[in-house]
Amino acid sequence: MRLPGEKELAATFGVSRVTLRQALALLQEDGFIESRHGLGNFVRKRKGNAEAFLAQFSSPMGVFVKDGFDSVIIDREDFIGDTFTNEMFNRDVPAYSGVIRKYYKNTDCVALSYSCIALDYSDTKITRHYSDEELTHYLAEDIYSSAYGAKMDIQVVPETSLLKNTKFSSPDKNFFLILEVIFNTKGQVVIYNKHYIPLSEASIRLMFLKNGINSF
């Protein structure tokens, strides 16, 4: 929702424009409104607590992409294991799947994930025969039901070669990178995810509970 202009807002609240601008700046910092160049100030859509915080074992993309997404386009390819992937999975992996997922809101690509799936684990071997739709569902939901847990590391990174090659960009060339390592009950890494979200598209919040499962 677009807010009225400064003059009208200042008159409505009975404050000076200087005071109004200070208040608007604080609201922007807290994520309640956003300023769009040449268009004015807008009230941002805010999600309920159940959606705004990652407080359960689930895909971070359904929570951390600010305004969500309505479709996913997937591209995958199988590879022979190599020194790099053996180090990543901390064991000799004969083969793995490399999967790129692009998340769209309407026609805009708002996030991207790159996943390495070890194909030596009983639950992941069958993914080689999955359709794109089945694999998308597996990576977004099923793996979080069958796996034991995950670890995440969140960084801010500049545009990488992967993002350039997949033609996924950000206005300021910076992204939140969420490194997510999913492991089974034996502690073996089964999926290694790299999630990229432009800073302008991200809303990253974590809730740490006393006996929660998301505090690593």
Short mmCIF file of C-alpha atoms in Angstrom, two decimals:
data_model
loop_
_atom_site.label_atom_id
_atom_site.label_comp_id
_atom_site.label_asym_id
_atom_site.label_seq_id
_atom_site.Cartn_x
_atom_site.Cartn_y
_atom_site.Cartn_z
CA MET A 1 0.00 0.00 0.00
CA ARG A 2 1.36 3.41 -1.00
CA LEU A 3 1.49 6.04 1.73
CA PRO A 4 0.32 9.63 1.15
CA GLY A 5 2.95 12.27 0.41
CA GLU A 6 5.05 13.88 3.14
CA LYS A 7 2.97 17.07 3.27
CA GLU A 8 -0.27 15.16 3.81
CA LEU A 9 1.25 12.74 6.33
CA ALA A 10 2.84 15.56 8.35
CA ALA A 11 -0.50 17.38 8.48
CA THR A 12 -2.37 14.20 9.45
CA PHE A 13 -0.08 13.49 12.41
CA GLY A 14 0.51 17.13 13.34
CA VAL A 15 4.31 16.94 13.08
CA SER A 16 6.99 18.71 11.08
CA ARG A 17 8.42 17.16 7.94
CA VAL A 18 11.77 16.72 9.71
CA THR A 19 10.11 14.68 12.48
CA LEU A 20 8.12 12.72 9.91
CA ARG A 21 11.24 11.83 7.93
CA GLN A 22 12.96 10.61 11.09
CA ALA A 23 9.97 8.41 11.89
CA LEU A 24 9.84 7.06 8.33
CA ALA A 25 13.57 6.26 8.47
CA LEU A 26 13.06 4.23 11.66
CA LEU A 27 10.12 2.38 10.12
CA GLN A 28 12.25 1.56 7.09
CA GLU A 29 15.01 0.17 9.32
CA ASP A 30 12.48 -2.04 11.11
CA GLY A 31 11.09 -3.31 7.81
CA PHE A 32 7.59 -1.86 8.14
CA ILE A 33 7.83 0.38 5.09
CA GLU A 34 10.05 0.67 2.03
CA SER A 35 11.00 3.70 -0.02
CA ARG A 36 10.90 3.33 -3.80
CA HIS A 37 12.84 5.92 -5.75
CA GLY A 38 10.51 8.28 -7.57
CA LEU A 39 7.40 6.47 -6.32
CA GLY A 40 7.20 7.27 -2.60
CA ASN A 41 6.84 5.15 0.53
CA PHE A 42 4.99 1.84 0.70
CA VAL A 43 3.82 -0.36 3.56
CA ARG A 44 5.58 -3.70 3.26
CA LYS A 45 3.65 -6.95 3.45
CA ARG A 46 4.52 -8.69 6.70
CA LYS A 47 4.16 -12.37 7.41
CA GLY A 48 2.83 -13.92 10.58
CA ASN A 49 5.25 -15.30 13.16
CA ALA A 50 4.83 -18.86 11.90
CA GLU A 51 6.08 -17.76 8.48
CA ALA A 52 8.52 -15.01 9.36
CA PHE A 53 10.86 -17.10 11.49
CA LEU A 54 12.76 -20.29 10.78
CA ALA A 55 11.76 -22.15 13.93
CA GLN A 56 11.44 -25.68 12.61
CA PHE A 57 13.40 -28.08 10.41
CA SER A 58 12.35 -27.00 6.93
CA SER A 59 13.66 -25.35 3.79
CA PRO A 60 14.94 -21.84 4.51
CA MET A 61 13.75 -20.60 1.12
CA GLY A 62 10.10 -20.74 2.12
CA VAL A 63 10.88 -18.37 4.99
CA PHE A 64 13.82 -16.18 4.00
CA VAL A 65 12.56 -14.96 0.61
CA LYS A 66 10.83 -11.76 1.69
CA ASP A 67 7.66 -11.85 -0.41
CA GLY A 68 7.72 -15.56 -1.20
CA PHE A 69 7.66 -17.18 -4.64
CA ASP A 70 5.01 -18.91 -6.72
CA SER A 71 7.00 -21.15 -9.06
CA VAL A 72 10.32 -22.98 -9.32
CA ILE A 73 12.25 -23.88 -12.46
CA ILE A 74 14.73 -26.72 -12.04
CA ASP A 75 17.78 -27.87 -14.00
CA ARG A 76 19.82 -30.92 -13.02
CA GLU A 77 22.73 -33.01 -14.18
CA ASP A 78 24.46 -36.11 -12.80
CA PHE A 79 28.23 -36.21 -12.31
CA ILE A 80 30.93 -38.68 -11.35
CA GLY A 81 32.31 -38.03 -7.87
CA ASP A 82 35.65 -36.20 -7.68
CA THR A 83 38.12 -34.93 -5.10
CA PHE A 84 36.07 -31.79 -4.49
CA THR A 85 32.81 -33.63 -3.81
CA ASN A 86 34.55 -36.28 -1.71
CA GLU A 87 35.84 -33.47 0.50
CA MET A 88 32.40 -31.83 0.56
CA PHE A 89 30.66 -35.02 1.68
CA ASN A 90 33.64 -36.19 3.78
CA ARG A 91 33.71 -39.61 2.10
CA ASP A 92 34.13 -41.19 -1.33
CA VAL A 93 30.95 -40.52 -3.30
CA PRO A 94 30.76 -42.39 -6.64
CA ALA A 95 28.21 -40.01 -8.15
CA TYR A 96 26.15 -36.95 -7.32
CA SER A 97 23.44 -34.76 -8.82
CA GLY A 98 23.95 -31.04 -9.35
CA VAL A 99 20.62 -29.23 -9.20
CA ILE A 100 19.87 -25.56 -9.90
CA ARG A 101 16.55 -24.17 -8.74
CA LYS A 102 15.35 -20.70 -9.73
CA TYR A 103 12.51 -19.24 -7.67
CA TYR A 104 10.06 -16.90 -9.38
CA LYS A 105 7.54 -14.36 -8.13
CA ASN A 106 5.35 -13.76 -11.16
CA THR A 107 8.00 -13.32 -13.89
CA ASP A 108 10.82 -12.10 -11.63
CA CYS A 109 13.54 -14.47 -10.43
CA VAL A 110 13.90 -13.69 -6.71
CA ALA A 111 16.29 -16.43 -5.51
CA LEU A 112 18.46 -19.33 -6.65
CA SER A 113 19.65 -22.57 -5.05
CA TYR A 114 22.41 -24.93 -6.09
CA SER A 115 22.23 -28.40 -4.54
CA CYS A 116 24.70 -31.28 -4.57
CA ILE A 117 22.94 -34.57 -3.81
CA ALA A 118 25.10 -37.55 -2.82
CA LEU A 119 23.83 -40.60 -4.69
CA ASP A 120 25.21 -43.22 -2.29
CA TYR A 121 22.46 -42.80 0.30
CA SER A 122 19.33 -44.99 0.09
CA ASP A 123 16.88 -42.07 0.15
CA THR A 124 18.78 -40.04 -2.45
CA LYS A 125 19.60 -42.79 -4.99
CA ILE A 126 16.03 -42.89 -6.22
CA THR A 127 16.06 -39.16 -6.99
CA ARG A 128 17.94 -39.94 -10.22
CA HIS A 129 14.66 -41.25 -11.58
CA TYR A 130 12.47 -38.41 -10.31
CA SER A 131 10.68 -36.03 -12.61
CA ASP A 132 11.50 -32.33 -12.21
CA GLU A 133 8.32 -31.87 -10.20
CA GLU A 134 9.14 -34.80 -7.90
CA LEU A 135 12.71 -33.61 -7.37
CA THR A 136 11.53 -30.08 -6.59
CA HIS A 137 9.15 -31.45 -3.96
CA TYR A 138 11.86 -33.72 -2.55
CA LEU A 139 14.35 -30.88 -2.09
CA ALA A 140 11.74 -28.51 -0.68
CA GLU A 141 9.95 -30.90 1.67
CA ASP A 142 10.69 -34.64 1.64
CA ILE A 143 14.37 -34.43 2.57
CA TYR A 144 13.49 -32.47 5.71
CA SER A 145 11.22 -35.31 6.81
CA SER A 146 13.74 -38.12 6.24
CA ALA A 147 16.99 -36.41 7.26
CA TYR A 148 18.19 -36.08 10.85
CA GLY A 149 19.21 -32.44 10.83
CA ALA A 150 21.05 -29.59 9.11
CA LYS A 151 23.59 -26.88 9.73
CA MET A 152 23.46 -23.42 8.19
CA ASP A 153 25.99 -20.67 7.67
CA ILE A 154 24.75 -17.27 6.46
CA GLN A 155 27.05 -14.81 4.69
CA VAL A 156 26.84 -11.78 2.42
CA VAL A 157 28.77 -12.38 -0.81
CA PRO A 158 29.33 -10.56 -4.12
CA GLU A 159 28.09 -11.98 -7.41
CA THR A 160 29.70 -15.36 -8.08
CA SER A 161 30.57 -17.12 -11.33
CA LEU A 162 27.64 -19.50 -10.78
CA LEU A 163 25.21 -16.58 -10.61
CA LYS A 164 26.75 -14.94 -13.67
CA ASN A 165 26.58 -18.18 -15.64
CA THR A 166 22.92 -18.68 -14.71
CA LYS A 167 22.16 -14.99 -15.46
CA PHE A 168 20.80 -14.35 -11.97
CA SER A 169 21.61 -10.84 -10.79
CA SER A 170 21.00 -8.38 -7.97
CA PRO A 171 20.77 -4.57 -8.30
CA ASP A 172 23.66 -4.04 -5.87
CA LYS A 173 25.55 -7.23 -6.90
CA ASN A 174 25.41 -8.60 -3.34
CA PHE A 175 23.56 -11.65 -2.04
CA PHE A 176 22.80 -13.51 1.12
CA LEU A 177 24.45 -16.91 0.74
CA ILE A 178 22.94 -19.61 2.94
CA LEU A 179 25.18 -22.68 3.09
CA GLU A 180 23.00 -25.55 4.26
CA VAL A 181 24.42 -28.99 5.03
CA ILE A 182 21.78 -31.71 5.50
CA PHE A 183 22.83 -34.94 7.20
CA ASN A 184 21.31 -38.33 8.08
CA THR A 185 21.11 -40.18 11.40
CA LYS A 186 24.69 -41.43 10.96
CA GLY A 187 25.97 -37.88 10.63
CA GLN A 188 26.69 -38.34 6.92
CA VAL A 189 26.17 -35.34 4.66
CA VAL A 190 23.55 -36.22 2.04
CA ILE A 191 22.80 -32.82 0.49
CA TYR A 192 24.87 -29.66 0.31
CA ASN A 193 22.79 -26.58 -0.55
CA LYS A 194 23.92 -23.11 -1.55
CA HIS A 195 20.98 -20.70 -1.46
CA TYR A 196 21.37 -17.22 -2.95
CA ILE A 197 18.95 -14.38 -2.19
CA PRO A 198 19.50 -10.75 -3.27
CA LEU A 199 19.68 -8.46 -0.23
CA SER A 200 16.56 -6.61 -1.42
CA GLU A 201 14.58 -9.87 -1.60
CA ALA A 202 15.61 -11.34 1.76
CA SER A 203 14.06 -11.31 5.22
CA ILE A 204 16.27 -13.47 7.42
CA ARG A 205 15.13 -14.13 10.97
CA LEU A 206 16.03 -16.97 13.30
CA MET A 207 14.21 -18.03 16.45
CA PHE A 208 16.28 -19.92 19.02
CA LEU A 209 14.27 -22.02 21.45
CA LYS A 210 15.65 -23.53 24.67
CA ASN A 211 15.21 -27.09 23.43
CA GLY A 212 14.83 -26.22 19.77
CA ILE A 213 16.26 -28.08 16.80
CA ASN A 214 17.49 -25.04 14.90
CA SER A 215 20.26 -23.85 17.19
CA PHE A 216 23.56 -25.33 16.01
#
